[in-house]
Coordinates of C-alpha atoms in Angstrom, one line a residue:
M1 CA 9.1 0.0 -26.2
Q2 CA 8.5 3.0 -24.0
K3 CA 5.9 3.4 -21.3
K4 CA 4.9 6.9 -20.3
I5 CA 4.1 7.5 -16.6
I6 CA 2.0 10.2 -15.0
L7 CA 2.7 10.5 -11.2
T8 CA 0.2 12.0 -8.8
G9 CA 1.8 13.2 -5.6
Y10 CA 5.4 13.8 -4.9
G11 CA 6.0 12.8 -1.3
T12 CA 8.5 10.4 0.2
V13 CA 7.1 7.3 -1.6
A14 CA 7.0 9.0 -5.0
K15 CA 10.6 10.3 -4.6
E16 CA 11.8 6.8 -3.7
L17 CA 10.0 5.5 -6.8
I18 CA 11.8 8.0 -8.9
K19 CA 15.1 6.9 -7.4
L20 CA 14.3 3.2 -8.2
I21 CA 13.3 4.1 -11.8
I22 CA 16.7 5.8 -12.3
H23 CA 18.7 3.0 -10.5
N24 CA 16.9 0.1 -12.3
E25 CA 16.6 1.7 -15.8
A26 CA 19.1 -0.7 -17.4
L27 CA 17.7 -3.7 -15.6
I28 CA 14.1 -2.9 -16.7
K29 CA 15.2 -2.4 -20.3
E30 CA 17.3 -5.6 -20.5
K31 CA 15.1 -8.0 -18.5
Y32 CA 11.6 -6.8 -19.3
G33 CA 12.1 -5.0 -22.8
F34 CA 10.8 -1.6 -22.1
D35 CA 11.7 1.9 -20.9
L36 CA 9.9 4.0 -18.3
L37 CA 9.4 7.7 -19.1
V38 CA 7.9 10.0 -16.4
T39 CA 6.3 12.7 -18.4
G40 CA 4.2 14.4 -15.8
I41 CA 4.0 14.9 -12.0
V42 CA 1.0 16.4 -10.2
G43 CA 1.3 18.3 -7.0
S44 CA -0.8 20.7 -5.0
K45 CA 0.2 23.7 -7.3
G46 CA -0.5 21.9 -10.6
M47 CA 1.4 19.7 -13.0
I48 CA 4.9 19.8 -14.4
Y49 CA 4.8 18.2 -17.8
E50 CA 7.5 17.4 -20.3
E51 CA 6.6 15.2 -23.3
K52 CA 10.2 14.0 -23.7
G53 CA 10.4 13.2 -20.0
I54 CA 11.0 14.9 -16.7
K55 CA 14.7 15.1 -15.9
L56 CA 14.6 12.8 -12.9
S57 CA 18.2 13.1 -11.7
S58 CA 17.7 16.9 -11.5
L59 CA 14.3 16.5 -9.8
I60 CA 15.8 14.4 -7.0
D61 CA 18.1 17.2 -6.0
F62 CA 15.3 19.6 -5.4
G63 CA 13.8 17.7 -2.4
T64 CA 10.2 16.4 -2.0
G65 CA 6.7 17.7 -2.2
S66 CA 5.3 20.6 -4.1
E67 CA 8.2 22.8 -3.2
A68 CA 10.5 20.4 -5.1
L69 CA 8.2 20.7 -8.2
S70 CA 8.2 24.5 -7.8
R71 CA 12.0 24.6 -7.8
Y72 CA 12.2 22.2 -10.8
S73 CA 9.6 24.5 -12.6
E74 CA 11.6 27.6 -11.8
Y75 CA 15.0 26.2 -12.7
F76 CA 13.9 24.8 -16.1
K77 CA 11.5 27.6 -16.9
L78 CA 8.6 25.0 -17.1
P79 CA 5.3 26.6 -16.0
F80 CA 2.7 24.6 -14.0
T81 CA -0.3 23.4 -16.0
E82 CA -3.7 21.8 -15.3
P83 CA -3.2 18.1 -14.9
I84 CA -3.2 16.3 -18.2
F85 CA -3.8 12.6 -17.9
Q86 CA -2.3 11.3 -21.1
G87 CA 0.1 8.4 -21.1
D88 CA 0.2 4.6 -20.4
V89 CA 0.0 4.4 -16.6
L90 CA -1.0 6.6 -13.7
I91 CA 0.9 5.9 -10.5
E92 CA -1.2 7.4 -7.7
C93 CA 0.8 8.5 -4.6
T94 CA -1.2 11.3 -3.0
P95 CA -1.9 11.1 0.8
T96 CA -4.6 8.6 1.7
N97 CA -8.0 10.2 2.3
I98 CA -10.5 7.6 3.5
E99 CA -13.3 10.1 4.0
T100 CA -13.7 11.1 0.3
G101 CA -11.0 9.3 -1.6
E102 CA -10.0 12.5 -3.2
P103 CA -8.0 13.8 -4.9
A104 CA -6.9 10.3 -5.9
L105 CA -10.4 9.2 -7.1
G106 CA -10.7 12.1 -9.5
Y107 CA -7.1 11.4 -10.9
I108 CA -7.9 7.8 -11.3
Q109 CA -11.2 8.3 -13.1
K110 CA -9.8 10.9 -15.5
S111 CA -6.9 8.6 -16.3
M112 CA -9.1 5.7 -17.0
E113 CA -11.4 7.8 -19.2
N114 CA -8.2 8.2 -21.4
G115 CA -7.5 4.4 -21.3
M116 CA -4.6 4.5 -18.9
D117 CA -3.7 1.8 -16.6
I118 CA -3.6 2.4 -12.9
V119 CA -1.1 1.6 -10.2
S120 CA -2.3 3.0 -6.9
V121 CA -0.2 3.3 -3.6
S122 CA -2.8 5.4 -2.1
K123 CA -5.6 3.5 -0.3
G124 CA -8.3 6.2 0.0
A125 CA -10.0 6.0 -3.4
L126 CA -9.9 2.2 -3.4
V127 CA -11.4 2.0 0.2
K128 CA -14.1 4.6 -0.7
S129 CA -15.0 3.6 -4.2
F130 CA -13.7 0.1 -5.1
D131 CA -16.7 -1.1 -7.1
K132 CA -16.9 2.3 -9.0
I133 CA -13.2 2.1 -9.9
K134 CA -13.4 -1.6 -11.0
T135 CA -16.5 -0.9 -13.1
Q136 CA -14.9 2.1 -14.8
A137 CA -11.7 0.2 -15.4
A138 CA -13.7 -2.6 -17.2
K139 CA -15.6 0.0 -19.2
H140 CA -12.4 1.7 -20.5
G141 CA -10.1 -1.3 -20.8
S142 CA -7.9 -0.1 -18.0
R143 CA -6.0 -2.5 -15.8
L144 CA -5.7 -1.9 -12.0
K145 CA -2.9 -2.9 -9.6
Y146 CA -2.6 -1.8 -6.0
S147 CA 0.1 -3.8 -4.2
G148 CA 1.4 -0.8 -2.5
A149 CA -2.0 -0.1 -0.9
T150 CA -2.3 -3.6 0.7
A151 CA 0.9 -3.9 2.9
A152 CA 3.4 -2.3 0.6
A153 CA 6.4 -4.6 0.2
L154 CA 4.6 -7.7 1.5
P155 CA 3.2 -9.3 -1.7
T156 CA -0.3 -10.0 -0.5
L157 CA -2.2 -9.3 -3.8
D158 CA 0.4 -11.2 -5.7
I159 CA 0.1 -14.4 -3.7
G160 CA -3.6 -14.4 -4.0
E161 CA -3.8 -13.5 -7.7
Y162 CA -0.8 -15.5 -9.0
S163 CA 0.4 -18.2 -6.5
L164 CA -3.1 -19.2 -5.6
A165 CA -4.7 -18.9 -9.0
G166 CA -7.4 -21.5 -9.3
C167 CA -7.7 -22.0 -5.6
T168 CA -10.6 -21.3 -3.3
I169 CA -9.5 -18.9 -0.6
T170 CA -11.6 -19.4 2.5
R171 CA -9.9 -17.1 4.9
I172 CA -7.3 -14.4 5.1
E173 CA -5.4 -13.3 8.3
G174 CA -2.7 -10.7 8.5
I175 CA -0.5 -8.5 10.5
L176 CA -0.6 -5.6 8.0
N177 CA 0.7 -2.6 9.9
G178 CA 4.4 -2.5 10.8
T179 CA 4.1 0.5 13.2
S180 CA 1.5 -1.3 15.5
N181 CA 3.5 -4.5 15.3
F182 CA 6.7 -2.8 16.4
I183 CA 4.8 -1.2 19.3
L184 CA 3.4 -4.5 20.5
A185 CA 6.7 -6.3 20.0
S186 CA 8.5 -3.6 22.0
M187 CA 6.0 -3.8 24.8
S188 CA 6.5 -7.5 24.9
E189 CA 10.3 -7.6 24.7
N190 CA 11.0 -4.8 27.1
N191 CA 8.0 -4.8 29.4
L192 CA 7.0 -1.3 28.2
S193 CA 3.7 0.6 28.3
L194 CA 2.1 1.5 25.0
E195 CA 3.1 5.1 25.5
E196 CA 6.7 4.3 26.1
A197 CA 6.8 1.9 23.1
L198 CA 5.1 4.5 20.9
K199 CA 7.6 7.2 21.9
I200 CA 10.5 4.9 20.9
A201 CA 8.7 4.2 17.6
Q202 CA 8.4 7.9 16.9
E203 CA 12.0 8.6 17.8
K204 CA 13.1 5.9 15.3
G205 CA 10.8 7.4 12.7
I206 CA 8.6 4.3 12.6
A207 CA 5.5 6.0 13.9
E208 CA 4.1 9.3 12.7
A209 CA 3.8 12.3 15.0
N210 CA 0.0 11.5 14.8
P211 CA -0.1 7.8 14.8
A212 CA -3.9 7.4 15.1
L213 CA -4.5 5.6 11.8
D214 CA -1.9 2.9 12.9
V215 CA -2.7 2.6 16.5
Q216 CA -6.5 2.6 16.2
G217 CA -6.4 0.0 13.5
F218 CA -7.7 2.0 10.6
D219 CA -4.7 1.5 8.3
T220 CA -4.8 -2.3 9.0
A221 CA -8.6 -2.1 8.3
C222 CA -8.2 -0.4 4.9
K223 CA -5.7 -3.1 3.8
I224 CA -7.8 -6.1 4.8
L225 CA -10.9 -4.5 3.3
L226 CA -9.1 -4.2 0.0
L227 CA -8.0 -7.9 0.2
A228 CA -11.5 -9.0 1.1
N229 CA -13.2 -7.1 -1.7
G230 CA -10.6 -8.2 -4.2
F231 CA -10.6 -11.9 -3.4
F232 CA -14.1 -12.6 -2.0
G233 CA -15.9 -10.4 -4.5
S234 CA -17.6 -8.3 -1.8
S235 CA -18.5 -4.6 -1.9
L236 CA -17.8 -3.7 1.7
L237 CA -17.0 -0.2 2.9
I238 CA -14.8 0.8 5.8
D239 CA -17.9 1.2 8.0
D240 CA -18.6 -2.6 7.5
V241 CA -15.3 -3.5 9.2
K242 CA -15.2 -4.3 12.9
I243 CA -12.2 -2.3 14.2
K244 CA -10.5 -2.4 17.5
G245 CA -7.0 -0.9 17.7
I246 CA -4.3 -1.4 20.2
E247 CA -4.7 1.9 22.1
Q248 CA -6.2 0.1 25.2
V249 CA -3.6 -2.6 25.3
T250 CA -1.6 -2.6 28.5
K251 CA 1.8 -4.1 29.4
E252 CA -0.2 -6.3 31.8
D253 CA -2.2 -7.7 28.8
I254 CA 1.1 -8.4 27.0
Q255 CA 2.6 -10.2 30.0
E256 CA -0.4 -12.2 30.7
A257 CA -0.4 -13.5 27.2
K258 CA 3.3 -14.4 27.4
Q259 CA 2.7 -16.3 30.6
N260 CA 0.2 -18.3 28.8
G261 CA 2.5 -19.1 25.9
R262 CA 0.8 -16.7 23.6
T263 CA 1.7 -13.5 21.7
L264 CA -0.5 -10.5 21.5
K265 CA -0.8 -9.2 17.8
L266 CA -3.1 -6.8 16.0
L267 CA -4.7 -9.2 13.7
A268 CA -6.7 -8.5 10.5
S269 CA -9.1 -11.2 9.3
A270 CA -11.5 -11.7 6.4
Y271 CA -13.6 -14.8 5.8
K272 CA -16.9 -16.0 4.6
E273 CA -19.8 -16.9 6.9
A274 CA -22.8 -18.3 5.1
E275 CA -23.4 -15.7 2.3
N276 CA -21.7 -12.9 4.2
V277 CA -18.1 -11.7 4.2
I278 CA -16.8 -10.8 7.7
V279 CA -13.9 -8.4 8.0
E280 CA -12.5 -7.4 11.3
V281 CA -9.4 -6.0 13.1
K282 CA -8.6 -6.6 16.7
P283 CA -5.8 -7.5 19.1
C284 CA -5.6 -11.3 19.4
E285 CA -3.5 -13.7 21.5
L286 CA -1.8 -16.1 19.0
E287 CA -0.6 -19.5 20.1
S288 CA 3.1 -20.0 19.5
E289 CA 2.5 -22.4 16.5
H290 CA 0.5 -19.8 14.7
P291 CA 2.5 -18.7 11.6
L292 CA 2.1 -15.0 12.5
A293 CA 3.0 -15.3 16.2
H294 CA 6.7 -14.7 15.6
V295 CA 6.3 -11.7 13.2
N296 CA 8.2 -9.1 15.1
G297 CA 9.6 -5.6 14.6
T298 CA 8.1 -3.7 11.7
N299 CA 7.6 -6.9 9.8
K300 CA 4.3 -7.9 8.5
G301 CA 2.6 -11.2 7.5
V302 CA -0.3 -12.7 5.8
V303 CA -1.9 -16.2 5.8
F304 CA -4.2 -17.4 3.1
E305 CA -6.2 -20.5 3.9
T306 CA -7.4 -22.4 0.8
I307 CA -9.3 -25.6 0.1
E308 CA -6.8 -26.9 -2.5
M309 CA -3.4 -25.8 -1.1
G310 CA -4.0 -25.5 2.6
A311 CA -2.5 -22.5 4.4
V312 CA 0.1 -20.3 2.5
C313 CA 2.0 -17.8 4.5
A314 CA 4.4 -15.0 3.7
I315 CA 6.3 -12.8 6.3
G316 CA 8.5 -9.8 5.9
G317 CA 8.3 -6.8 3.6
A318 CA 10.0 -3.5 4.4
S319 CA 7.8 -1.0 6.2
H320 CA 9.2 2.2 4.8
P321 CA 8.7 4.4 1.8
R322 CA 11.2 2.5 -0.4
G323 CA 9.3 -0.7 0.2
A324 CA 6.1 0.9 -1.0
A325 CA 7.8 2.4 -4.0
A326 CA 9.2 -0.9 -4.9
A327 CA 5.7 -2.4 -4.8
A328 CA 4.5 0.3 -7.2
L329 CA 7.4 -0.4 -9.5
K330 CA 6.7 -4.1 -9.4
D331 CA 3.2 -3.5 -10.4
V332 CA 4.2 -1.4 -13.4
I333 CA 6.6 -4.1 -14.5
N334 CA 4.0 -6.8 -14.1
L335 CA 1.5 -4.8 -16.2
Y336 CA 3.8 -4.6 -19.1
R337 CA 5.9 -7.7 -19.0
E338 CA 2.6 -9.6 -19.5
T339 CA 2.2 -7.9 -22.9
T340 CA 5.8 -7.7 -24.1

């Protein structure tokens, strides 16, 4: 059985995904019973499309981004076309835009109109239009997975959907951004200021040149919002999330917490209060026995509190493009191994 993939966006995550598809081709065929065929990739200049499949090993050699697609197009005499959303699954990897959700939202909607399943790594469309996407998916019989948008390699959605199936989730807490966690851990371990720790994170390639989304808590807020809407059935928007980042945290704050036997972390939480769902992100001092208190470096963690199973915690998950790509591949496998 063959599953045809349309890929939107060809940045670092998408390129890592292509590498994983190449590397795991035999494993996927043997263990899950199907082949993956990437027939189209959409970039800023248009789409390269080959019905018999893009030559992935060649594409890898051309770099990343639209320039790589241009080189591929020129080398194989393959003209760019308007995007054609025909296939089994769309894997959405364009840069996150939490203001409009575009271009991801349009790509997702067009794909669902053609009955395609959706795997989204990009958060913007889901944060902006979660209800609309879910409604359209139900209308067209499309299935939606977005592990890569909710802490990448940390299996937050999988735990809630599968491991806690049939349970009543009462609260979700998480350290969902590896960059901010690395900064806070560095401040604590080395008695650094935020600026000093951020500079180290940037030198190591952990933090972006513009780290605002990470440091100000917006990336964390997007992730906990998606988990809250997914598991509590809410229809909240990013403006409904109370967000306080780490930009005002001082090394004195960190040391004071340490002296009191606590650890300062950027904590995301979602819980029900009467008929309302409360979602917030803020720096919190965690007691040493809290399961997330010892999540250090770029690691992430999540705790689900349930009535039936108590608290369930997962820690880890690589905070780099390969981890996000692996989450997307996992979603594709889980979509189709359920029907094979």
